[in-house]
PDB file of C-alpha atoms in Angstrom:
ATOM      1  CA  MET A   4     244.376  55.270  56.419  1.00 84.00           C
ATOM      2  CA  ALA A   5     247.297  57.338  57.459  1.00 84.00           C
ATOM      3  CA  THR A   6     247.961  57.812  61.299  1.00 95.00           C
ATOM      4  CA  VAL A   7     248.219  61.230  62.795  1.00 96.00           C
ATOM      5  CA  HIS A   8     252.089  60.797  62.947  1.00 94.00           C
ATOM      6  CA  GLU A   9     252.258  59.927  59.155  1.00 94.00           C
ATOM      7  CA  ASN A  10     250.264  62.933  58.258  1.00 95.00           C
ATOM      8  CA  LEU A  11     252.176  65.288  60.444  1.00 97.00           C
ATOM      9  CA  LEU A  12     255.412  63.904  58.915  1.00 94.00           C
ATOM     10  CA  ASP A  13     254.020  64.263  55.264  1.00 92.00           C
ATOM     11  CA  TRP A  14     252.922  67.863  55.935  1.00 95.00           C
ATOM     12  CA  LEU A  15     256.332  68.549  57.421  1.00 96.00           C
ATOM     13  CA  ARG A  16     257.959  67.304  54.166  1.00 93.00           C
ATOM     14  CA  ASP A  17     255.542  69.450  52.277  1.00 92.00           C
ATOM     15  CA  ALA A  18     256.652  72.443  54.293  1.00 95.00           C
ATOM     16  CA  HIS A  19     260.252  71.541  53.765  1.00 94.00           C
ATOM     17  CA  ALA A  20     259.750  71.502  50.027  1.00 92.00           C
ATOM     18  CA  MET A  21     257.584  74.728  50.258  1.00 93.00           C
ATOM     19  CA  GLU A  22     260.557  76.368  51.944  1.00 95.00           C
ATOM     20  CA  GLN A  23     262.976  75.161  49.389  1.00 91.00           C
ATOM     21  CA  GLN A  24     260.680  76.712  46.814  1.00 91.00           C
ATOM     22  CA  ALA A  25     260.320  79.981  48.759  1.00 94.00           C
ATOM     23  CA  GLU A  26     264.251  80.112  49.062  1.00 94.00           C
ATOM     24  CA  ASN A  27     264.736  79.739  45.306  1.00 91.00           C
ATOM     25  CA  MET A  28     261.880  82.175  44.405  1.00 91.00           C
ATOM     26  CA  LEU A  29     263.340  84.892  46.914  1.00 95.00           C
ATOM     27  CA  GLU A  30     266.893  84.310  45.774  1.00 93.00           C
ATOM     28  CA  SER A  31     265.822  84.933  42.081  1.00 90.00           C
ATOM     29  CA  LEU A  32     263.793  87.941  43.004  1.00 91.00           C
ATOM     30  CA  SER A  33     266.496  89.450  45.045  1.00 94.00           C
ATOM     31  CA  ASP A  34     268.945  88.911  42.226  1.00 91.00           C
ATOM     32  CA  ARG A  35     266.871  90.901  39.837  1.00 86.00           C
ATOM     33  CA  ILE A  36     265.749  93.789  42.062  1.00 89.00           C
ATOM     34  CA  GLU A  37     267.618  96.831  41.034  1.00 86.00           C
ATOM     35  CA  HIS A  38     265.659 100.099  41.842  1.00 88.00           C
ATOM     36  CA  TYR A  39     263.551  99.313  44.646  1.00 92.00           C
ATOM     37  CA  PRO A  40     265.802  99.078  47.677  1.00 94.00           C
ATOM     38  CA  GLU A  41     263.176  98.762  50.447  1.00 95.00           C
ATOM     39  CA  PHE A  42     261.666  95.826  48.718  1.00 96.00           C
ATOM     40  CA  LYS A  43     265.105  94.258  48.228  1.00 96.00           C
ATOM     41  CA  VAL A  44     265.996  94.612  51.911  1.00 97.00           C
ATOM     42  CA  HIS A  45     262.689  92.914  52.971  1.00 97.00           C
ATOM     43  CA  ILE A  46     263.089  90.092  50.370  1.00 97.00           C
ATOM     44  CA  ASP A  47     266.757  89.565  51.649  1.00 97.00           C
ATOM     45  CA  GLN A  48     265.739  89.478  55.333  1.00 98.00           C
ATOM     46  CA  HIS A  49     263.020  86.967  54.562  1.00 98.00           C
ATOM     47  CA  LEU A  50     265.300  84.948  52.523  1.00 98.00           C
ATOM     48  CA  GLN A  51     267.613  84.439  55.717  1.00 98.00           C
ATOM     49  CA  GLU A  52     264.283  83.525  57.705  1.00 98.00           C
ATOM     50  CA  THR A  53     263.236  81.049  55.031  1.00 98.00           C
ATOM     51  CA  ARG A  54     266.551  79.267  55.343  1.00 98.00           C
ATOM     52  CA  TRP A  55     266.250  79.157  59.052  1.00 98.00           C
ATOM     53  CA  GLN A  56     262.724  77.890  58.558  1.00 98.00           C
ATOM     54  CA  ARG A  57     263.722  75.174  56.213  1.00 96.00           C
ATOM     55  CA  ASP A  58     266.337  74.110  58.636  1.00 97.00           C
ATOM     56  CA  GLN A  59     263.966  74.098  61.603  1.00 98.00           C
ATOM     57  CA  ILE A  60     261.473  72.032  59.642  1.00 97.00           C
ATOM     58  CA  GLU A  61     264.210  69.566  58.617  1.00 95.00           C
ATOM     59  CA  SER A  62     265.104  69.205  62.368  1.00 96.00           C
ATOM     60  CA  CYS A  63     261.475  68.331  63.183  1.00 96.00           C
ATOM     61  CA  ILE A  64     261.298  65.709  60.427  1.00 95.00           C
ATOM     62  CA  ARG A  65     264.670  64.199  61.659  1.00 95.00           C
ATOM     63  CA  ARG A  66     263.470  64.283  65.291  1.00 96.00           C
ATOM     64  CA  LEU A  67     260.445  62.374  64.338  1.00 94.00           C
ATOM     65  CA  GLY A  68     262.728  59.614  62.705  1.00 91.00           C
ATOM     66  CA  SER A  69     262.421  60.552  59.058  1.00 88.00           C
ATOM     67  CA  SER A  70     263.991  62.606  56.376  1.00 84.00           C
ATOM     68  CA  PRO A  71     262.820  65.264  53.796  1.00 82.00           C
ATOM     69  CA  SER A  72     261.355  64.041  50.647  1.00 65.00           C
ATOM     70  CA  ALA A  73     264.019  64.427  47.816  1.00 59.00           C
ATOM     71  CA  PHE A  74     261.218  64.198  45.309  1.00 50.00           C
ATOM     72  CA  LYS A  75     259.133  66.949  46.820  1.00 55.00           C
ATOM     73  CA  ASP A  76     262.227  69.185  47.258  1.00 49.00           C
ATOM     74  CA  MET A  77     263.333  68.686  43.770  1.00 57.00           C
ATOM     75  CA  ALA A  78     259.742  69.377  42.332  1.00 53.00           C
ATOM     76  CA  ALA A  79     259.651  72.567  44.459  1.00 52.00           C
ATOM     77  CA  LYS A  80     262.948  73.796  43.057  1.00 50.00           C
ATOM     78  CA  VAL A  81     261.806  73.127  39.440  1.00 50.00           C
ATOM     79  CA  VAL A  82     258.565  74.964  40.114  1.00 52.00           C
ATOM     80  CA  ALA A  83     260.674  77.925  41.673  1.00 49.00           C
ATOM     81  CA  PHE A  84     263.003  77.960  38.665  1.00 48.00           C
ATOM     82  CA  GLY A  85     260.169  78.298  36.248  1.00 50.00           C
ATOM     83  CA  GLN A  86     258.630  81.073  38.291  1.00 51.00           C
ATOM     84  CA  GLY A  87     261.963  82.931  38.389  1.00 50.00           C
ATOM     85  CA  LEU A  88     262.289  82.637  34.634  1.00 48.00           C
ATOM     86  CA  SER A  89     258.843  84.070  34.031  1.00 50.00           C
ATOM     87  CA  GLY A  90     259.626  87.270  35.709  1.00 48.00           C
ATOM     88  CA  VAL A  91     262.430  87.881  33.202  1.00 50.00           C
ATOM     89  CA  VAL A  92     259.848  88.525  30.472  1.00 48.00           C
ATOM     90  CA  MET A  93     257.394  90.558  32.291  1.00 60.00           C
ATOM     91  CA  SER A  94     257.644  94.416  31.748  1.00 72.00           C
ATOM     92  CA  ASP A  95     256.084  94.797  35.256  1.00 84.00           C
ATOM     93  CA  GLU A  96     258.323  92.204  36.968  1.00 85.00           C
ATOM     94  CA  VAL A  97     258.671  93.938  40.424  1.00 90.00           C
ATOM     95  CA  VAL A  98     254.951  94.425  40.743  1.00 92.00           C
ATOM     96  CA  LYS A  99     254.175  90.788  39.857  1.00 90.00           C
ATOM     97  CA  GLY A 100     256.962  89.676  41.997  1.00 91.00           C
ATOM     98  CA  ALA A 101     255.488  91.493  45.031  1.00 94.00           C
ATOM     99  CA  ILE A 102     252.120  90.040  44.331  1.00 94.00           C
ATOM    100  CA  SER A 103     253.401  86.513  43.816  1.00 92.00           C
ATOM    101  CA  THR A 104     255.351  86.651  46.906  1.00 95.00           C
ATOM    102  CA  TYR A 105     252.267  87.877  48.942  1.00 96.00           C
ATOM    103  CA  VAL A 106     250.267  85.015  47.587  1.00 94.00           C
ATOM    104  CA  PHE A 107     253.077  82.455  48.332  1.00 93.00           C
ATOM    105  CA  GLU A 108     253.262  83.829  51.962  1.00 97.00           C
ATOM    106  CA  ASN A 109     249.633  83.250  52.513  1.00 96.00           C
ATOM    107  CA  MET A 110     249.919  79.627  51.225  1.00 95.00           C
ATOM    108  CA  GLU A 111     252.653  79.189  53.784  1.00 96.00           C
ATOM    109  CA  ILE A 112     250.399  80.761  56.569  1.00 98.00           C
ATOM    110  CA  ALA A 113     247.813  78.233  55.836  1.00 97.00           C
ATOM    111  CA  SER A 114     250.363  75.470  55.855  1.00 97.00           C
ATOM    112  CA  TYR A 115     251.724  76.426  59.198  1.00 98.00           C
ATOM    113  CA  ARG A 116     248.330  76.763  60.671  1.00 98.00           C
ATOM    114  CA  THR A 117     247.693  73.148  59.605  1.00 97.00           C
ATOM    115  CA  LEU A 118     251.103  71.989  61.000  1.00 98.00           C
ATOM    116  CA  ILE A 119     250.254  73.781  64.422  1.00 98.00           C
ATOM    117  CA  ALA A 120     246.969  71.885  64.589  1.00 98.00           C
ATOM    118  CA  ALA A 121     248.507  68.576  63.575  1.00 98.00           C
ATOM    119  CA  ALA A 122     251.327  68.905  65.911  1.00 98.00           C
ATOM    120  CA  GLU A 123     248.837  69.664  68.845  1.00 98.00           C
ATOM    121  CA  VAL A 124     246.767  66.568  67.986  1.00 98.00           C
ATOM    122  CA  ALA A 125     249.965  64.407  67.744  1.00 97.00           C
ATOM    123  CA  GLY A 126     251.316  65.833  71.201  1.00 97.00           C
ATOM    124  CA  ASP A 127     254.403  67.166  69.552  1.00 98.00           C
ATOM    125  CA  ALA A 128     254.989  70.413  71.495  1.00 98.00           C
ATOM    126  CA  GLU A 129     258.428  71.133  69.950  1.00 98.00           C
ATOM    127  CA  THR A 130     256.981  71.045  66.208  1.00 98.00           C
ATOM    128  CA  LYS A 131     254.083  73.152  67.299  1.00 98.00           C
ATOM    129  CA  ARG A 132     256.389  75.663  68.859  1.00 98.00           C
ATOM    130  CA  ILE A 133     258.612  75.809  65.777  1.00 98.00           C
ATOM    131  CA  ALA A 134     255.584  76.050  63.554  1.00 98.00           C
ATOM    132  CA  GLN A 135     253.991  78.809  65.601  1.00 98.00           C
ATOM    133  CA  GLU A 136     257.409  80.728  65.477  1.00 98.00           C
ATOM    134  CA  ILE A 137     257.626  80.405  61.755  1.00 98.00           C
ATOM    135  CA  LEU A 138     253.875  81.334  61.262  1.00 98.00           C
ATOM    136  CA  MET A 139     254.639  84.709  62.951  1.00 98.00           C
ATOM    137  CA  GLN A 140     257.534  85.382  60.517  1.00 98.00           C
ATOM    138  CA  GLU A 141     255.332  84.534  57.558  1.00 98.00           C
ATOM    139  CA  GLN A 142     252.493  86.602  58.862  1.00 98.00           C
ATOM    140  CA  ALA A 143     254.853  89.534  59.281  1.00 98.00           C
ATOM    141  CA  MET A 144     256.161  89.286  55.765  1.00 98.00           C
ATOM    142  CA  ALA A 145     252.566  88.912  54.269  1.00 98.00           C
ATOM    143  CA  ASP A 146     251.406  91.958  56.413  1.00 98.00           C
ATOM    144  CA  TRP A 147     254.357  94.096  55.174  1.00 98.00           C
ATOM    145  CA  LEU A 148     253.810  93.072  51.501  1.00 98.00           C
ATOM    146  CA  LEU A 149     250.205  93.793  51.699  1.00 98.00           C
ATOM    147  CA  ASN A 150     250.857  97.350  53.104  1.00 98.00           C
ATOM    148  CA  TYR A 151     253.794  97.767  50.657  1.00 97.00           C
ATOM    149  CA  LEU A 152     251.900  96.896  47.476  1.00 97.00           C
ATOM    150  CA  PRO A 153     250.412 100.268  46.907  1.00 97.00           C
ATOM    151  CA  GLU A 154     253.823 102.003  47.289  1.00 96.00           C
ATOM    152  CA  ILE A 155     255.666  99.597  44.933  1.00 95.00           C
ATOM    153  CA  THR A 156     252.855  99.954  42.361  1.00 94.00           C
ATOM    154  CA  SER A 157     253.082 103.908  42.494  1.00 94.00           C
ATOM    155  CA  ASP A 158     256.872 103.760  42.403  1.00 91.00           C
ATOM    156  CA  PHE A 159     256.693 101.391  39.349  1.00 90.00           C
ATOM    157  CA  LEU A 160     254.103 103.556  37.637  1.00 90.00           C
ATOM    158  CA  SER A 161     256.233 106.705  38.155  1.00 88.00           C
ATOM    159  CA  ARG A 162     259.367 104.961  36.900  1.00 84.00           C
ATOM    160  CA  SER A 163     257.511 103.690  33.789  1.00 84.00           C
ATOM    161  CA  GLU A 164     256.495 107.188  32.767  1.00 82.00           C
ATOM    162  CA  THR A 165     260.093 108.578  32.809  1.00 75.00           C
ATOM    163  CA  PRO A 166     261.994 107.873  29.589  1.00 64.00           C
ATOM    164  CA  ASP A 167     265.268 106.059  29.995  1.00 58.00           C
ATOM    165  CA  VAL A 168     264.505 104.847  33.530  1.00 55.00           C
ATOM    166  CA  ALA A 169     264.245 101.148  34.322  1.00 59.00           C
ATOM    167  CA  ALA A 170     260.951 100.364  35.948  1.00 49.00           C
ATOM    168  CA  LYS A 171     260.561  96.564  35.785  1.00 50.00           C
ATOM    169  CA  ARG A 172     263.206  95.783  38.358  1.00 48.00           C
TER     170      ARG A 172
END
């Protein structure tokens, strides 16, 4: 049976891989957004936050005497690459990208809530503080996306009805 410390480290490694996946997904989405400037700005801002989050999680892992999981990080990158490729063939890529990003943000929110509880049980105040800060960023992005989904959907549908206007990106 794993100890609290071992579980905390394992979940931190999962979070590191999750942030690697998020970084790759956001980069891919940002590179393809052409006609939705507000969406692109938020994606790019969250991409910077995601890089900071990944670094913070790695610092927690190292402080606890371990290192990120190369296997988990690579698996996350492969999944993100596949997700990025799938967007290329969708005629409603921007809407699906917004939905997918919202879903992923909620998975991150759940993961950070778990890390906060585990860090508290482990008596790791620094990891708890970092996870709480990251949670606030993830929640803010999820809230923005949820509120933005109707607007991006309307914009997409309007663009779709105009001949010779690119809508998918």
